[in-house]
Amino acid sequence: MSFWYDETFEDKIRFGIKSRTLLSKQSEFQKIDILDTDLFGRTLALDEKYMTSEKDEFYYHEMLVHPPMTTAKRIERALVIGGGDGGAVRELLRYPEVKKVVMVEIDGQVIEACRELLPAIGTAWNDPRLEVIVGDGVDYAKNALVEPFDVVLLDGCDPIGPAEGLFNIDFYKGCRRLLGEGGVFALQSESPVVFLETFLKILKNLKSIFKTVHPYFGPVPIYITGSWSWTYATDSAHPFIIDEKRMSRIEKTCKYYNRDIHRAAFALPTYIRKAIDQIS
Ligand code: SPD
């Protein structure tokens, strides 16, 4: 039976896709829905917010992963906090230089559901370089005693409710603590159209910790407004100092990302530049 599965925000905006339920359950942390749709293939929603879909996931995962991976000094070790659908680790593991990827996802039931029903997204679960930890990413960032990572990614939900802790200064400090020299931290930083305040708060917090902070932009069709942002934070790399060998290999495997998109994504629309100037 088809029905409109609507994501809403504060009773002000909604985005819906005609869907059929494949799985709907409540975990310890959130409501997990996997739906089938004509336009986007299978989708994953957590607490009734769209996270990803088979048809449009590449926009999001390629943009989260490749700007840091083509510009970090080294890329042997990467960490993903969240990312239970497996799309981000799949993109990381495309690089032959990567020796180890650790993924820390708080909700084991998300991983289970995605492994079973979204195998087209998580195609790298059996890669021997991947270690999956079911645990709290905030705690990991703060306390884990591990070798430094070259790239740390936050692939979480919106900073509302249970994911709020993944966007505060202490968590960002933990991520910085885990980075080695030349390392890059990147995260999704919400829609600059309707969540401008949240976007600016993320930037402000990151700027208080990292020397270099650059937001970048792109489309994610199933997210409210379709216009999304990610942010790149580092102490000792730069988004425009690109490793040519990595770029020329990876851009051939991607559906959205390439060197032109990389450069263009970091361009700041004027209203955003002005808003950032005001928080700096
Ligand atoms: N508004 C939705 C933001 C969700 C970002 N994370 C999605 C997870 C995809 N791997």
mmCIF file of C-alpha atoms and ligand atoms in Angstrom:
data_model
loop_
_atom_site.group_PDB
_atom_site.id
_atom_site.type_symbol
_atom_site.label_atom_id
_atom_site.label_comp_id
_atom_site.label_asym_id
_atom_site.label_seq_id
_atom_site.Cartn_x
_atom_site.Cartn_y
_atom_site.Cartn_z
ATOM 1 C CA MET A 1 0.000 0.000 0.000
ATOM 2 C CA SER A 2 1.455 3.384 -1.017
ATOM 3 C CA PHE A 3 1.261 6.448 1.220
ATOM 4 C CA TRP A 4 2.923 9.848 1.468
ATOM 5 C CA TYR A 5 5.918 9.593 3.797
ATOM 6 C CA ASP A 6 6.481 13.199 4.842
ATOM 7 C CA GLU A 7 9.488 14.738 6.536
ATOM 8 C CA THR A 8 8.458 17.914 8.318
ATOM 9 C CA PHE A 9 10.386 20.596 10.138
ATOM 10 C CA GLU A 10 8.811 22.599 12.960
ATOM 11 C CA ASP A 11 5.390 22.509 11.306
ATOM 12 C CA LYS A 12 6.759 24.975 8.735
ATOM 13 C CA ILE A 13 7.838 22.863 5.772
ATOM 14 C CA ARG A 14 7.358 19.295 4.557
ATOM 15 C CA PHE A 15 8.832 17.075 1.883
ATOM 16 C CA GLY A 16 7.150 13.805 0.946
ATOM 17 C CA ILE A 17 7.719 10.825 -1.316
ATOM 18 C CA LYS A 18 5.044 8.291 -2.227
ATOM 19 C CA SER A 19 6.321 5.210 -0.393
ATOM 20 C CA ARG A 20 5.670 1.617 0.580
ATOM 21 C CA THR A 21 6.956 0.372 3.939
ATOM 22 C CA LEU A 22 9.578 -2.379 3.903
ATOM 23 C CA LEU A 23 10.533 -2.041 7.570
ATOM 24 C CA SER A 24 9.389 0.149 10.414
ATOM 25 C CA LYS A 25 10.712 -0.348 13.916
ATOM 26 C CA GLN A 26 11.648 1.517 17.049
ATOM 27 C CA SER A 27 15.211 0.962 18.278
ATOM 28 C CA GLU A 28 16.616 2.057 21.620
ATOM 29 C CA PHE A 29 17.571 5.354 19.946
ATOM 30 C CA GLN A 30 15.140 6.162 17.148
ATOM 31 C CA LYS A 31 12.411 5.120 14.756
ATOM 32 C CA ILE A 32 13.897 3.339 11.747
ATOM 33 C CA ASP A 33 11.954 3.236 8.466
ATOM 34 C CA ILE A 34 13.075 1.669 5.227
ATOM 35 C CA LEU A 35 10.712 2.438 2.383
ATOM 36 C CA ASP A 36 10.397 1.581 -1.258
ATOM 37 C CA THR A 37 9.630 4.404 -3.692
ATOM 38 C CA ASP A 38 9.242 4.735 -7.449
ATOM 39 C CA LEU A 39 11.429 7.822 -7.816
ATOM 40 C CA PHE A 40 14.270 7.256 -5.364
ATOM 41 C CA GLY A 41 14.393 3.466 -4.987
ATOM 42 C CA ARG A 42 14.689 2.370 -1.369
ATOM 43 C CA THR A 43 15.033 5.120 1.243
ATOM 44 C CA LEU A 44 16.141 5.224 4.868
ATOM 45 C CA ALA A 45 14.459 7.589 7.334
ATOM 46 C CA LEU A 46 15.327 7.998 11.013
ATOM 47 C CA ASP A 47 12.757 9.605 13.286
ATOM 48 C CA GLU A 48 10.873 10.528 10.107
ATOM 49 C CA LYS A 49 13.761 12.485 8.586
ATOM 50 C CA TYR A 50 15.134 11.250 5.281
ATOM 51 C CA MET A 51 18.730 10.084 5.584
ATOM 52 C CA THR A 52 19.459 8.587 2.206
ATOM 53 C CA SER A 53 18.054 6.824 -0.835
ATOM 54 C CA GLU A 54 19.401 4.382 -3.397
ATOM 55 C CA LYS A 55 18.964 6.893 -6.225
ATOM 56 C CA ASP A 56 20.403 10.052 -4.692
ATOM 57 C CA GLU A 57 22.841 8.839 -2.031
ATOM 58 C CA PHE A 58 25.873 9.499 -4.232
ATOM 59 C CA TYR A 59 25.445 13.278 -4.035
ATOM 60 C CA TYR A 60 25.731 13.212 -0.270
ATOM 61 C CA HIS A 61 28.324 10.494 0.274
ATOM 62 C CA GLU A 62 30.681 11.624 -2.475
ATOM 63 C CA MET A 63 30.615 15.204 -1.172
ATOM 64 C CA LEU A 64 31.135 14.188 2.438
ATOM 65 C CA VAL A 65 34.075 11.921 1.643
ATOM 66 C CA HIS A 66 36.065 13.137 -1.359
ATOM 67 C CA PRO A 67 36.887 16.796 -0.574
ATOM 68 C CA PRO A 68 38.744 15.693 2.586
ATOM 69 C CA MET A 69 40.173 12.553 0.986
ATOM 70 C CA THR A 70 41.682 14.350 -2.009
ATOM 71 C CA THR A 71 43.300 17.022 0.169
ATOM 72 C CA ALA A 72 44.393 15.462 3.479
ATOM 73 C CA LYS A 73 48.147 14.995 3.733
ATOM 74 C CA ARG A 74 47.824 11.217 4.167
ATOM 75 C CA ILE A 75 44.799 8.931 3.868
ATOM 76 C CA GLU A 76 45.858 5.670 5.484
ATOM 77 C CA ARG A 77 43.466 5.838 8.429
ATOM 78 C CA ALA A 78 39.916 7.190 8.388
ATOM 79 C CA LEU A 79 37.160 7.372 10.975
ATOM 80 C CA VAL A 80 33.419 7.709 10.352
ATOM 81 C CA ILE A 81 31.142 8.646 13.215
ATOM 82 C CA GLY A 82 27.594 7.596 12.330
ATOM 83 C CA GLY A 83 27.149 6.444 8.753
ATOM 84 C CA GLY A 84 25.142 3.302 9.575
ATOM 85 C CA ASP A 85 23.925 2.890 5.995
ATOM 86 C CA GLY A 86 27.492 2.154 4.861
ATOM 87 C CA GLY A 87 27.664 4.763 2.064
ATOM 88 C CA ALA A 88 30.484 6.842 3.546
ATOM 89 C CA VAL A 89 32.734 3.874 4.334
ATOM 90 C CA ARG A 90 32.128 2.530 0.825
ATOM 91 C CA GLU A 91 33.473 5.779 -0.673
ATOM 92 C CA LEU A 92 36.492 5.819 1.690
ATOM 93 C CA LEU A 93 37.390 2.255 0.832
ATOM 94 C CA ARG A 94 37.638 3.097 -2.872
ATOM 95 C CA TYR A 95 41.108 4.540 -2.160
ATOM 96 C CA PRO A 96 43.847 1.898 -2.370
ATOM 97 C CA GLU A 97 45.992 3.992 0.034
ATOM 98 C CA VAL A 98 43.460 3.447 2.828
ATOM 99 C CA LYS A 99 44.657 0.794 5.262
ATOM 100 C CA LYS A 100 42.058 1.136 7.987
ATOM 101 C CA VAL A 101 38.549 2.591 8.297
ATOM 102 C CA VAL A 102 36.840 2.639 11.687
ATOM 103 C CA MET A 103 33.105 3.325 11.798
ATOM 104 C CA VAL A 104 31.460 4.141 15.126
ATOM 105 C CA GLU A 105 27.668 3.962 14.863
ATOM 106 C CA ILE A 106 25.513 4.211 17.958
ATOM 107 C CA ASP A 107 22.575 2.229 16.624
ATOM 108 C CA GLY A 108 23.379 -1.370 15.708
ATOM 109 C CA GLN A 109 19.814 -1.825 14.474
ATOM 110 C CA VAL A 110 20.371 0.810 11.762
ATOM 111 C CA ILE A 111 23.388 -1.137 10.498
ATOM 112 C CA GLU A 112 21.430 -4.402 10.591
ATOM 113 C CA ALA A 113 18.444 -2.941 8.722
ATOM 114 C CA CYS A 114 20.647 -1.279 6.082
ATOM 115 C CA ARG A 115 22.784 -4.380 5.545
ATOM 116 C CA GLU A 116 19.647 -6.368 4.906
ATOM 117 C CA LEU A 117 17.528 -3.911 2.925
ATOM 118 C CA LEU A 118 19.945 -1.369 1.430
ATOM 119 C CA PRO A 119 22.755 -3.595 0.108
ATOM 120 C CA ALA A 120 23.081 -1.361 -2.953
ATOM 121 C CA ILE A 121 24.379 1.455 -0.706
ATOM 122 C CA GLY A 122 26.579 -0.486 1.694
ATOM 123 C CA THR A 123 28.664 -2.447 -0.763
ATOM 124 C CA ALA A 124 31.859 -2.527 1.326
ATOM 125 C CA TRP A 125 30.759 -4.156 4.588
ATOM 126 C CA ASN A 126 33.010 -7.160 3.996
ATOM 127 C CA ASP A 127 36.158 -5.174 3.216
ATOM 128 C CA PRO A 128 38.841 -6.448 5.642
ATOM 129 C CA ARG A 129 40.100 -2.864 6.189
ATOM 130 C CA LEU A 130 36.791 -1.924 7.855
ATOM 131 C CA GLU A 131 36.228 -2.125 11.615
ATOM 132 C CA VAL A 132 32.652 -1.453 12.752
ATOM 133 C CA ILE A 133 32.129 -0.415 16.357
ATOM 134 C CA VAL A 134 28.582 -0.164 17.707
ATOM 135 C CA GLY A 135 29.008 2.573 20.272
ATOM 136 C CA ASP A 136 28.740 6.224 21.156
ATOM 137 C CA GLY A 137 30.695 8.466 18.775
ATOM 138 C CA VAL A 138 30.825 11.299 21.314
ATOM 139 C CA ASP A 139 32.477 9.016 23.844
ATOM 140 C CA TYR A 140 34.842 7.616 21.188
ATOM 141 C CA ALA A 141 35.921 11.091 20.091
ATOM 142 C CA LYS A 142 36.543 12.144 23.660
ATOM 143 C CA ASN A 143 38.186 9.036 25.086
ATOM 144 C CA ALA A 144 39.399 6.508 22.491
ATOM 145 C CA LEU A 145 43.107 5.750 22.786
ATOM 146 C CA VAL A 146 43.970 5.041 19.183
ATOM 147 C CA GLU A 147 46.537 5.991 16.553
ATOM 148 C CA PRO A 148 45.676 9.348 14.948
ATOM 149 C CA PHE A 149 43.398 9.396 11.922
ATOM 150 C CA ASP A 150 44.107 11.218 8.668
ATOM 151 C CA VAL A 151 40.443 11.894 7.964
ATOM 152 C CA VAL A 152 37.563 12.052 10.446
ATOM 153 C CA LEU A 153 34.002 12.290 9.117
ATOM 154 C CA LEU A 154 30.771 12.954 10.941
ATOM 155 C CA ASP A 155 27.933 11.313 9.036
ATOM 156 C CA GLY A 156 25.134 11.943 11.480
ATOM 157 C CA CYS A 157 21.505 13.011 11.637
ATOM 158 C CA ASP A 158 20.340 16.597 12.025
ATOM 159 C CA PRO A 159 21.550 18.345 15.187
ATOM 160 C CA ILE A 160 18.189 18.014 16.889
ATOM 161 C CA GLY A 161 17.311 15.511 19.627
ATOM 162 C CA PRO A 162 19.659 12.520 20.077
ATOM 163 C CA ALA A 163 22.260 13.778 17.560
ATOM 164 C CA GLU A 164 22.645 17.169 19.237
ATOM 165 C CA GLY A 165 25.811 16.077 21.049
ATOM 166 C CA LEU A 166 27.447 15.435 17.674
ATOM 167 C CA PHE A 167 27.480 19.141 16.903
ATOM 168 C CA ASN A 168 28.807 20.723 20.080
ATOM 169 C CA ILE A 169 32.228 22.137 20.802
ATOM 170 C CA ASP A 170 33.365 19.293 23.058
ATOM 171 C CA PHE A 171 32.618 16.744 20.370
ATOM 172 C CA TYR A 172 34.520 18.803 17.790
ATOM 173 C CA LYS A 173 37.458 19.033 20.201
ATOM 174 C CA GLY A 174 37.383 15.243 20.445
ATOM 175 C CA CYS A 175 37.467 14.950 16.651
ATOM 176 C CA ARG A 176 40.424 17.320 16.479
ATOM 177 C CA ARG A 177 42.183 15.276 19.178
ATOM 178 C CA LEU A 178 41.889 12.199 16.956
ATOM 179 C CA LEU A 179 43.409 13.865 13.873
ATOM 180 C CA GLY A 180 47.047 13.519 12.926
ATOM 181 C CA GLU A 181 49.166 16.261 11.344
ATOM 182 C CA GLY A 182 47.724 17.253 7.955
ATOM 183 C CA GLY A 183 44.417 15.631 8.893
ATOM 184 C CA VAL A 184 40.938 16.834 7.909
ATOM 185 C CA PHE A 185 37.601 16.712 9.707
ATOM 186 C CA ALA A 186 34.428 17.024 7.590
ATOM 187 C CA LEU A 187 30.763 16.890 8.447
ATOM 188 C CA GLN A 188 27.335 17.594 7.016
ATOM 189 C CA SER A 189 26.340 21.097 8.100
ATOM 190 C CA GLU A 190 22.667 21.328 7.133
ATOM 191 C CA SER A 191 20.745 23.395 4.585
ATOM 192 C CA PRO A 192 21.981 26.975 4.302
ATOM 193 C CA VAL A 193 18.527 27.873 2.964
ATOM 194 C CA VAL A 194 16.192 26.993 5.817
ATOM 195 C CA PHE A 195 18.629 26.082 8.580
ATOM 196 C CA LEU A 196 20.992 29.050 8.179
ATOM 197 C CA GLU A 197 21.167 29.611 11.922
ATOM 198 C CA THR A 198 22.192 26.003 12.583
ATOM 199 C CA PHE A 199 24.692 26.133 9.725
ATOM 200 C CA LEU A 200 26.270 29.292 11.173
ATOM 201 C CA LYS A 201 26.381 27.823 14.666
ATOM 202 C CA ILE A 202 28.265 24.788 13.354
ATOM 203 C CA LEU A 203 30.759 27.084 11.592
ATOM 204 C CA LYS A 204 31.194 29.275 14.631
ATOM 205 C CA ASN A 205 31.891 26.290 16.889
ATOM 206 C CA LEU A 206 34.340 24.779 14.404
ATOM 207 C CA LYS A 207 36.121 28.108 13.946
ATOM 208 C CA SER A 208 36.730 28.263 17.671
ATOM 209 C CA ILE A 209 38.721 25.006 17.441
ATOM 210 C CA PHE A 210 40.272 24.592 13.979
ATOM 211 C CA LYS A 211 42.621 27.018 12.199
ATOM 212 C CA THR A 212 40.941 26.600 8.809
ATOM 213 C CA VAL A 213 37.201 26.106 8.323
ATOM 214 C CA HIS A 214 35.518 26.116 4.901
ATOM 215 C CA PRO A 215 31.894 25.276 4.178
ATOM 216 C CA TYR A 216 31.052 23.772 0.809
ATOM 217 C CA PHE A 217 27.785 23.241 -1.008
ATOM 218 C CA GLY A 218 25.891 20.874 -3.249
ATOM 219 C CA PRO A 219 22.516 19.311 -3.931
ATOM 220 C CA VAL A 220 20.967 16.410 -2.039
ATOM 221 C CA PRO A 221 17.562 15.938 -3.681
ATOM 222 C CA ILE A 222 15.809 14.145 -0.793
ATOM 223 C CA TYR A 223 16.834 16.627 1.904
ATOM 224 C CA ILE A 224 14.456 19.474 2.662
ATOM 225 C CA THR A 225 15.083 22.292 0.103
ATOM 226 C CA GLY A 226 17.539 20.026 -1.780
ATOM 227 C CA SER A 227 20.316 22.515 -1.116
ATOM 228 C CA TRP A 228 22.888 21.172 1.333
ATOM 229 C CA SER A 229 26.210 22.018 2.941
ATOM 230 C CA TRP A 230 29.206 20.236 4.366
ATOM 231 C CA THR A 231 32.102 21.798 6.235
ATOM 232 C CA TYR A 232 35.821 21.108 5.985
ATOM 233 C CA ALA A 233 37.937 21.810 9.064
ATOM 234 C CA THR A 234 41.667 21.394 9.503
ATOM 235 C CA ASP A 235 44.756 22.797 11.168
ATOM 236 C CA SER A 236 47.243 21.967 8.460
ATOM 237 C CA ALA A 237 45.678 21.080 5.094
ATOM 238 C CA HIS A 238 43.829 23.220 2.542
ATOM 239 C CA PRO A 239 40.817 22.353 0.347
ATOM 240 C CA PHE A 240 42.530 23.722 -2.752
ATOM 241 C CA ILE A 241 45.791 21.819 -2.322
ATOM 242 C CA ILE A 242 44.661 18.695 -4.099
ATOM 243 C CA ASP A 243 46.553 15.430 -4.457
ATOM 244 C CA GLU A 244 46.460 15.042 -8.231
ATOM 245 C CA LYS A 245 46.979 11.279 -8.258
ATOM 246 C CA ARG A 246 44.088 10.644 -5.862
ATOM 247 C CA MET A 247 41.823 13.110 -7.662
ATOM 248 C CA SER A 248 42.414 11.737 -11.140
ATOM 249 C CA ARG A 249 41.650 8.203 -9.934
ATOM 250 C CA ILE A 250 38.623 8.975 -7.773
ATOM 251 C CA GLU A 251 36.837 11.342 -10.151
ATOM 252 C CA LYS A 252 36.556 8.477 -12.643
ATOM 253 C CA THR A 253 34.620 6.356 -10.124
ATOM 254 C CA CYS A 254 32.181 9.081 -8.991
ATOM 255 C CA LYS A 255 28.747 10.015 -10.307
ATOM 256 C CA TYR A 256 28.717 13.605 -8.985
ATOM 257 C CA TYR A 257 32.127 14.588 -7.640
ATOM 258 C CA ASN A 258 34.980 15.704 -9.871
ATOM 259 C CA ARG A 259 37.689 18.394 -9.755
ATOM 260 C CA ASP A 260 35.398 21.125 -11.148
ATOM 261 C CA ILE A 261 32.664 20.334 -8.623
ATOM 262 C CA HIS A 262 35.325 20.345 -5.882
ATOM 263 C CA ARG A 263 36.448 23.892 -6.717
ATOM 264 C CA ALA A 264 32.948 25.221 -7.345
ATOM 265 C CA ALA A 265 31.515 23.718 -4.150
ATOM 266 C CA PHE A 266 33.728 25.936 -1.984
ATOM 267 C CA ALA A 267 32.482 29.172 -3.617
ATOM 268 C CA LEU A 268 30.488 31.217 -1.121
ATOM 269 C CA PRO A 269 27.144 32.731 -2.132
ATOM 270 C CA THR A 270 27.149 36.411 -1.176
ATOM 271 C CA TYR A 271 24.510 36.177 1.571
ATOM 272 C CA ILE A 272 26.444 33.338 3.178
ATOM 273 C CA ARG A 273 29.745 35.191 2.939
ATOM 274 C CA LYS A 274 28.151 38.187 4.671
ATOM 275 C CA ALA A 275 26.580 35.997 7.364
ATOM 276 C CA ILE A 276 29.932 34.286 8.000
ATOM 277 C CA ASP A 277 31.723 37.651 8.204
ATOM 278 C CA GLN A 278 29.325 38.584 10.963
ATOM 279 C CA ILE A 279 30.098 35.542 13.100
ATOM 280 C CA SER A 280 33.882 35.798 12.621
HETATM 281 N N1 SPD B 1 18.534 16.085 7.007
HETATM 282 C C1 SPD B 1 19.249 14.888 6.929
HETATM 283 C C2 SPD B 1 20.686 14.988 7.272
HETATM 284 C C3 SPD B 1 21.236 13.621 7.370
HETATM 285 C C4 SPD B 1 22.669 13.509 7.141
HETATM 286 N N2 SPD B 1 23.168 12.177 7.282
HETATM 287 C C5 SPD B 1 22.670 11.244 6.381
HETATM 288 C C6 SPD B 1 23.300 9.922 6.526
HETATM 289 C C7 SPD B 1 23.623 9.329 5.202
HETATM 290 N N3 SPD B 1 24.680 8.405 5.293
#
